[in-house]
Coordinates of C-alpha atoms and ligand atoms in Angstrom, one line a residue:
M1 CA -30.3 -1.9 -25.2
V2 CA -26.6 -2.6 -24.9
E3 CA -25.8 0.7 -26.2
E4 CA -28.2 2.5 -23.7
E5 CA -26.6 0.9 -20.9
V6 CA -23.3 2.0 -21.9
N7 CA -24.5 5.7 -22.3
N8 CA -25.9 5.6 -18.8
L9 CA -22.1 5.7 -17.8
T10 CA -22.5 9.4 -18.3
L11 CA -23.2 10.6 -14.8
D12 CA -24.7 14.0 -13.7
D13 CA -22.2 16.8 -13.4
D14 CA -22.2 16.7 -9.8
D15 CA -21.3 13.3 -9.5
D16 CA -17.6 13.8 -10.8
V17 CA -16.0 13.1 -7.6
V18 CA -14.4 10.0 -6.9
D19 CA -13.8 10.4 -3.0
P20 CA -17.1 9.9 -1.3
W21 CA -15.4 11.4 1.8
N22 CA -15.5 14.7 0.1
V23 CA -19.0 14.5 -1.3
A24 CA -20.7 12.9 1.8
S25 CA -22.8 15.0 4.2
K26 CA -20.8 14.8 7.5
S27 CA -21.9 15.7 11.0
E28 CA -20.5 15.2 14.4
T29 CA -21.8 11.3 14.0
G30 CA -19.8 10.9 10.8
I31 CA -20.7 10.3 7.2
D32 CA -24.4 10.3 6.1
Y33 CA -24.1 6.7 4.5
D34 CA -27.8 6.4 3.5
K35 CA -27.2 9.8 1.4
L36 CA -24.3 8.1 -0.3
I37 CA -26.3 5.2 -1.3
Q38 CA -28.9 7.6 -2.9
R39 CA -26.0 9.4 -4.5
F40 CA -24.3 6.2 -5.9
G41 CA -27.6 4.5 -6.7
S42 CA -26.5 1.2 -4.7
K43 CA -28.7 -0.7 -2.4
K44 CA -28.8 -0.8 1.4
I45 CA -27.9 -4.0 3.0
D46 CA -30.9 -4.3 5.1
D47 CA -32.4 -7.2 7.4
E48 CA -34.1 -9.0 4.5
I49 CA -30.7 -9.3 2.9
I50 CA -28.8 -10.3 6.2
A51 CA -31.6 -12.9 6.7
R52 CA -31.1 -14.4 3.2
F53 CA -27.2 -14.4 3.7
E54 CA -28.0 -16.5 6.9
Q55 CA -30.4 -18.7 5.1
V56 CA -28.3 -19.3 2.3
T57 CA -24.8 -19.7 4.1
G58 CA -26.3 -21.6 7.3
K59 CA -24.0 -19.4 9.3
K60 CA -24.7 -16.3 11.5
A61 CA -24.1 -13.0 9.5
H62 CA -20.5 -11.5 10.3
H63 CA -21.0 -8.5 12.9
F64 CA -19.8 -5.9 10.0
L65 CA -23.1 -6.9 8.1
R66 CA -25.2 -7.0 11.3
R67 CA -23.9 -3.7 12.6
G68 CA -24.1 -1.8 9.1
I69 CA -20.3 -1.7 8.7
F70 CA -20.7 -3.4 5.3
F71 CA -23.8 -1.3 4.4
S72 CA -24.4 -1.2 0.7
H73 CA -24.2 -3.5 -2.4
R74 CA -24.9 -3.9 -6.0
D75 CA -26.5 -7.2 -7.1
I76 CA -25.7 -9.4 -3.9
H77 CA -28.8 -11.5 -4.9
S78 CA -27.4 -12.7 -7.9
I79 CA -24.3 -14.2 -5.8
L80 CA -26.6 -15.8 -3.3
N81 CA -28.7 -17.2 -6.1
L82 CA -25.7 -18.9 -7.6
V83 CA -24.6 -20.3 -4.1
E84 CA -28.0 -21.7 -3.7
A85 CA -28.0 -23.3 -7.4
G86 CA -24.6 -25.0 -6.0
K87 CA -22.6 -22.9 -8.3
K88 CA -19.4 -21.0 -7.8
F89 CA -18.1 -17.4 -7.8
Y90 CA -14.9 -15.8 -6.9
L91 CA -13.8 -12.8 -4.7
Y92 CA -11.7 -10.0 -5.8
T93 CA -10.3 -7.3 -3.9
G94 CA -7.3 -5.1 -3.8
R95 CA -5.1 -2.2 -2.4
G96 CA -3.1 0.5 -3.5
P97 CA 0.0 -0.1 -1.8
S98 CA 1.4 2.9 0.4
S99 CA 4.9 3.1 2.2
D100 CA 3.0 3.8 5.5
S101 CA 2.4 0.8 7.6
M102 CA -1.2 -0.3 7.2
H103 CA -3.6 0.8 10.0
I104 CA -6.6 -0.9 11.6
G105 CA -8.8 0.9 9.0
H106 CA -7.3 -0.9 6.3
M107 CA -7.9 -4.4 7.8
I108 CA -11.8 -3.8 7.7
P109 CA -12.3 -5.0 4.0
F110 CA -9.8 -7.7 4.4
M111 CA -11.0 -9.2 7.6
F112 CA -14.6 -9.3 5.8
T113 CA -13.3 -10.7 2.7
K114 CA -11.6 -13.5 4.6
W115 CA -14.8 -14.3 6.3
L116 CA -16.7 -14.5 3.1
Q117 CA -13.9 -16.8 1.7
D118 CA -14.1 -19.0 4.6
V119 CA -18.1 -19.1 4.4
F120 CA -18.3 -19.8 0.6
Q121 CA -15.0 -21.4 0.1
V122 CA -14.2 -19.8 -3.2
P123 CA -10.9 -18.5 -4.7
L124 CA -9.9 -15.0 -4.0
I125 CA -7.7 -12.7 -6.1
I126 CA -6.1 -9.5 -4.5
Q127 CA -4.8 -6.9 -6.8
L128 CA -2.0 -4.6 -5.6
T129 CA -2.0 -1.5 -7.8
D130 CA 1.5 -0.3 -7.4
D131 CA 1.2 1.4 -10.8
E132 CA -1.9 3.4 -9.6
K133 CA 0.4 4.8 -6.9
V134 CA 3.1 5.8 -9.5
L135 CA 0.5 7.6 -11.6
W136 CA -1.2 9.3 -8.6
R137 CA 1.8 10.2 -6.4
D138 CA 5.2 11.3 -6.8
I139 CA 6.8 7.6 -6.2
K140 CA 9.3 6.0 -8.4
I141 CA 8.4 2.5 -10.1
E142 CA 10.9 0.7 -7.9
D143 CA 9.8 2.0 -4.8
A144 CA 6.0 1.2 -5.6
R145 CA 6.9 -2.2 -6.3
Q146 CA 8.6 -2.7 -3.0
M147 CA 5.7 -1.3 -1.2
A148 CA 3.5 -3.8 -3.0
F149 CA 5.5 -6.6 -1.7
N150 CA 5.5 -5.3 1.8
N151 CA 1.8 -4.4 1.8
A152 CA 1.4 -8.1 0.5
K153 CA 2.8 -9.5 3.8
D154 CA 0.6 -7.2 5.8
I155 CA -2.4 -8.5 3.9
I156 CA -1.4 -12.1 4.0
A157 CA -0.9 -11.8 7.9
I158 CA -4.7 -11.3 8.1
G159 CA -4.9 -15.0 7.8
F160 CA -5.2 -15.8 4.2
D161 CA -4.3 -19.2 2.6
P162 CA -2.3 -19.8 -0.3
S163 CA -4.2 -22.7 -1.4
N164 CA -7.1 -20.5 -2.6
T165 CA -5.7 -17.0 -2.8
F166 CA -3.9 -15.4 -5.5
I167 CA -2.0 -12.0 -5.0
Y168 CA -0.3 -10.1 -7.6
N169 CA 1.1 -6.5 -8.2
D170 CA 0.3 -4.8 -11.4
L171 CA 3.7 -3.8 -12.4
D172 CA 5.0 -7.3 -12.4
F173 CA 1.8 -9.4 -13.5
I174 CA 0.4 -7.6 -16.3
G175 CA 3.4 -8.3 -18.7
Q176 CA 3.1 -12.2 -17.8
C177 CA -0.5 -12.3 -18.6
P178 CA -1.6 -11.7 -22.2
A179 CA -5.0 -12.6 -21.3
F180 CA -5.3 -9.9 -18.6
Y181 CA -3.9 -7.1 -21.2
Q182 CA -6.4 -8.3 -23.7
N183 CA -9.3 -7.7 -21.2
M184 CA -7.9 -4.5 -20.4
L185 CA -8.0 -3.6 -24.0
R186 CA -11.7 -4.8 -24.3
I187 CA -12.5 -2.4 -21.4
Q188 CA -10.6 0.5 -22.9
K189 CA -12.3 0.0 -26.1
C190 CA -15.8 0.3 -24.4
V191 CA -15.2 3.3 -22.5
T192 CA -14.8 7.1 -23.9
F193 CA -12.9 9.7 -22.4
N194 CA -16.1 11.6 -21.7
Q195 CA -17.3 8.7 -19.5
V196 CA -14.2 8.5 -17.5
K197 CA -14.3 12.3 -17.1
G198 CA -17.8 11.9 -15.9
I199 CA -17.2 9.1 -13.4
F200 CA -13.7 9.9 -12.0
G201 CA -13.5 13.8 -12.6
F202 CA -10.3 13.7 -14.9
G203 CA -9.4 16.9 -16.4
D204 CA -7.2 18.3 -19.4
S205 CA -4.2 18.3 -17.2
D206 CA -4.3 14.7 -15.8
V207 CA -1.7 12.3 -17.3
I208 CA -2.9 9.8 -19.7
G209 CA -2.1 6.9 -17.6
K210 CA -4.7 7.9 -15.1
I211 CA -7.6 8.0 -18.0
T212 CA -6.5 4.2 -18.8
F213 CA -6.1 3.0 -15.3
P214 CA -9.9 2.4 -14.6
S215 CA -9.4 -0.3 -17.2
I216 CA -6.6 -1.9 -14.9
E217 CA -8.8 -2.0 -12.0
A218 CA -11.8 -3.3 -13.7
A219 CA -10.1 -6.3 -15.6
P220 CA -9.8 -8.6 -12.6
A221 CA -13.5 -8.6 -12.2
F222 CA -13.7 -10.9 -15.3
S223 CA -12.5 -14.5 -14.7
T224 CA -11.0 -14.7 -18.2
S225 CA -8.1 -12.4 -17.2
F226 CA -6.8 -15.3 -15.2
P227 CA -6.9 -18.4 -17.5
F228 CA -4.1 -20.1 -15.3
I229 CA -6.9 -20.0 -12.5
F230 CA -10.1 -20.5 -14.4
G231 CA -9.0 -21.9 -17.7
D232 CA -11.7 -20.4 -20.3
K233 CA -14.6 -20.7 -17.8
V234 CA -16.7 -17.7 -17.2
V235 CA -16.9 -17.4 -13.4
P236 CA -19.0 -14.5 -11.8
C237 CA -17.1 -12.2 -9.5
L238 CA -18.0 -10.6 -6.0
V239 CA -16.0 -7.5 -4.9
P240 CA -15.8 -6.5 -1.3
C241 CA -14.4 -3.1 -1.0
A242 CA -14.7 0.5 0.8
I243 CA -17.4 2.6 -0.9
D244 CA -15.0 4.8 -2.3
Q245 CA -14.1 2.3 -5.0
D246 CA -17.5 2.1 -6.3
P247 CA -17.0 4.3 -9.4
Y248 CA -14.6 1.8 -10.7
F249 CA -17.1 -1.0 -10.6
R250 CA -20.0 1.0 -11.7
M251 CA -17.9 1.4 -14.9
T252 CA -17.0 -2.1 -14.9
R253 CA -20.7 -3.3 -14.7
D254 CA -21.5 -1.2 -17.8
V255 CA -18.8 -2.5 -19.7
A256 CA -19.5 -6.1 -18.6
A257 CA -23.0 -5.8 -20.3
R258 CA -21.3 -4.7 -23.5
L259 CA -18.9 -7.6 -23.3
K260 CA -21.5 -10.0 -22.5
M261 CA -19.7 -11.0 -19.4
P262 CA -21.3 -11.2 -15.9
K263 CA -21.5 -8.1 -14.1
P264 CA -19.5 -8.0 -11.0
S265 CA -21.7 -7.8 -7.6
L266 CA -20.3 -5.5 -4.7
L267 CA -20.4 -5.3 -1.1
H268 CA -19.4 -1.7 0.3
A269 CA -17.8 -1.0 3.4
T270 CA -18.1 2.3 5.7
F271 CA -14.7 3.8 6.8
L272 CA -13.2 3.5 10.2
P273 CA -13.2 6.9 11.7
A274 CA -9.9 8.5 13.0
L275 CA -9.4 8.8 16.8
Q276 CA -10.3 12.5 16.6
G277 CA -13.8 11.9 15.6
A278 CA -16.3 10.3 13.4
Q279 CA -16.2 13.2 10.9
H280 CA -12.4 12.3 10.1
K281 CA -11.3 9.3 8.2
M282 CA -8.6 7.4 9.7
S283 CA -5.3 8.5 7.6
A284 CA -1.9 7.0 7.7
S285 CA -0.4 10.5 7.4
D286 CA -1.8 11.4 10.7
V287 CA 0.1 9.3 13.5
N288 CA -2.0 10.6 16.3
A289 CA -5.2 9.9 14.6
T290 CA -4.4 6.3 13.7
V291 CA -3.8 3.0 15.1
F292 CA -1.4 1.1 13.2
L293 CA -1.0 -2.6 13.0
S294 CA 2.6 -2.1 14.0
D295 CA 1.8 -0.3 17.2
T296 CA 2.9 -1.6 20.5
P297 CA 0.4 -2.1 23.5
K298 CA 1.8 0.8 25.0
Q299 CA 1.3 3.1 21.7
I300 CA -2.3 1.7 21.3
K301 CA -3.1 2.5 25.0
N302 CA -1.6 6.1 25.0
K303 CA -3.2 6.9 21.7
I304 CA -6.8 5.8 22.8
N305 CA -6.5 7.4 26.2
K306 CA -5.0 10.8 24.8
Y307 CA -6.9 11.0 21.6
A308 CA -10.0 8.8 21.2
F309 CA -12.9 11.4 21.0
S310 CA -15.1 11.1 24.0
G311 CA -18.9 11.2 24.0
G312 CA -18.8 11.6 28.0
Q313 CA -19.5 14.6 29.8
A314 CA -17.2 17.3 31.0
T315 CA -17.3 16.1 34.9
V316 CA -18.0 13.0 36.6
E317 CA -21.1 14.5 38.2
E318 CA -22.5 15.5 34.9
H319 CA -21.7 12.4 33.2
R320 CA -23.4 10.3 36.1
E321 CA -26.5 12.5 35.5
K322 CA -26.6 12.6 31.7
G323 CA -24.7 9.8 30.5
G324 CA -22.3 9.3 27.7
N325 CA -23.1 9.7 24.1
T326 CA -22.3 6.5 21.8
E327 CA -23.1 8.0 18.6
V328 CA -19.9 10.3 18.7
D329 CA -17.7 8.2 21.0
I330 CA -14.8 6.8 19.0
S331 CA -13.9 4.0 21.6
Y332 CA -17.5 2.8 21.4
K333 CA -17.4 3.3 17.7
Y334 CA -14.2 0.9 17.5
L335 CA -15.9 -1.7 19.7
T336 CA -18.7 -2.0 17.0
F337 CA -15.8 -2.8 14.6
F338 CA -13.9 -5.2 16.8
L339 CA -15.9 -6.6 19.7
E340 CA -17.8 -9.3 18.2
D341 CA -19.9 -10.2 21.3
D342 CA -23.3 -8.5 20.5
E343 CA -24.7 -8.9 24.3
R344 CA -21.6 -7.5 25.8
L345 CA -21.6 -4.7 23.4
A346 CA -25.3 -4.1 24.3
E347 CA -24.4 -4.0 27.9
I348 CA -21.5 -1.5 27.3
K349 CA -23.9 0.9 25.3
K350 CA -26.5 0.7 28.2
S351 CA -24.1 1.2 30.8
Y352 CA -22.3 4.2 29.1
E353 CA -25.5 5.9 28.0
S354 CA -26.9 5.6 31.6
G355 CA -23.9 7.4 32.9
E356 CA -23.0 4.2 35.2
M357 CA -19.9 3.5 32.9
L358 CA -17.2 6.4 32.7
T359 CA -15.2 7.4 29.8
G360 CA -12.0 5.8 31.2
E361 CA -13.7 2.6 31.8
L362 CA -14.9 2.7 28.1
K363 CA -11.5 3.5 26.8
K364 CA -10.0 0.7 28.9
I365 CA -12.4 -1.7 27.4
A366 CA -11.5 -0.5 23.8
I367 CA -7.9 -0.9 24.4
D368 CA -8.2 -4.4 26.1
T369 CA -10.3 -5.4 22.9
L370 CA -7.8 -4.0 20.3
T371 CA -4.4 -4.7 21.7
P372 CA -4.9 -8.6 21.5
I373 CA -6.3 -8.4 18.0
I374 CA -3.1 -6.3 16.9
Q375 CA -0.7 -8.7 18.8
E376 CA -2.1 -11.6 17.3
Y377 CA -1.9 -9.9 13.9
Q378 CA 1.8 -9.2 14.6
A379 CA 2.7 -12.7 15.6
R380 CA 1.2 -13.9 12.3
R381 CA 2.9 -11.0 10.3
A382 CA 6.4 -12.0 11.8
K383 CA 5.9 -15.4 10.2
V384 CA 5.3 -14.2 6.7
T385 CA 8.8 -14.6 4.8
D386 CA 9.5 -13.9 1.3
E387 CA 8.8 -17.7 0.6
V388 CA 5.5 -17.6 2.2
M389 CA 4.6 -14.4 0.0
Q390 CA 5.9 -15.9 -3.2
E391 CA 3.5 -19.0 -2.8
F392 CA 0.7 -16.5 -2.9
F393 CA 2.2 -14.7 -6.0
K394 CA 2.9 -18.0 -8.1
L395 CA 0.7 -18.2 -11.2
R396 CA -1.2 -21.4 -10.7
K397 CA -4.5 -23.3 -11.0
I398 CA -6.7 -22.9 -7.9
D399 CA -9.2 -25.7 -7.1
F400 CA -12.6 -25.0 -6.2
Ligands
LIG1 N1 -7.8 1.5 -6.1 C1 -7.7 0.8 -4.8 C2 -6.8 1.6 -3.8 O1 -6.3 2.6 -4.1 C3 -7.0 -0.5 -4.7 C4 -7.8 -1.8 -5.5 C5 -7.6 -2.2 -6.7 C6 -9.0 -2.3 -5.1 N2 -8.5 -3.2 -7.1 C7 -9.6 -3.2 -6.2 C8 -9.8 -2.1 -3.8 C9 -10.7 -3.8 -5.9 C10 -10.8 -2.8 -3.8 C11 -11.5 -3.6 -4.8 O2 -6.9 1.2 -2.5

């Protein structure tokens, strides 16, 4: 039985791609996320799950759940069952640090993670995979470490609290924590080269570090990797992440069965599209396609006015007559991510689609919505000193 589950790791030939952005069907309206669910074999977050979330937490579901921005899951019911039984779990997420300043798309999983942490009052572990970037890119170890520390500050500024959040970078942490390395090794012993080839598409010319890396991203999903936080307690784990990280956790879940550890549950996010249109992913390397967390109000305004793909018509007359298309309009899309007020959003949709609201007016609303969010973020970011950061990095017990 246990053997069988691990063998299931070998996926079909055409599943050997780690980046869903490349495998997904895309159209003018963006990625077909339902197809991605079918392909990955995860489950859709439907109305029933949202209702259960609300019933268990006694709180209104986050608008990312209500609007399908977090759209897919694995085994979220076991986490909700635990909560109902008065038991605890922990959250684990991460980021591969990059030199570029973080953009608003990077914020999405972390904003949602913070909400989950507030609602459930559980510890959160954030892994910064500076080692991953050394292996995958032409980056020196020292530079990758530095990027991890800078990105840690960017993440902390989203609003995390050191009393229940532990952040670490792999390059410094793994040598300090024998239990982590031991779990890595247990995981490495459960997965063959054939299996990682099937899941991640590694080939003969990939460096061997890449082949073991999945064990490093998997290990934090087991509470025994962090004895200074959890002692020897086996605590189940929930991983909020963008859908492109799913292959790591498909692997982790199979390994968990073999190690007789709880399988991590998952909540998957869609991607925030680039300014240029829903068929492009927001990417830090394309400055004009991207709103950065470090942008000034003027830059935000210019970028949206100049580059945000519009679903409006060519002329005002035509627009009044036919109305705008909110399915492809990027300013509207951003509002679905950043404007919390459902009623206001519905009014905007109606007014734009009827032709009453013009593209310029919609863009202004998007600018006026994003700008204060980014300014407030920047004010928090300015307060994250080295000392503040070190609080999050300390190996310590976390009460929960
Ligand atoms: N591999 C991820 C990236 O490149 C970083 C990461 C590590 C992560 N652990 C994670 C992301 C857990 C989500 C959940 O960004």
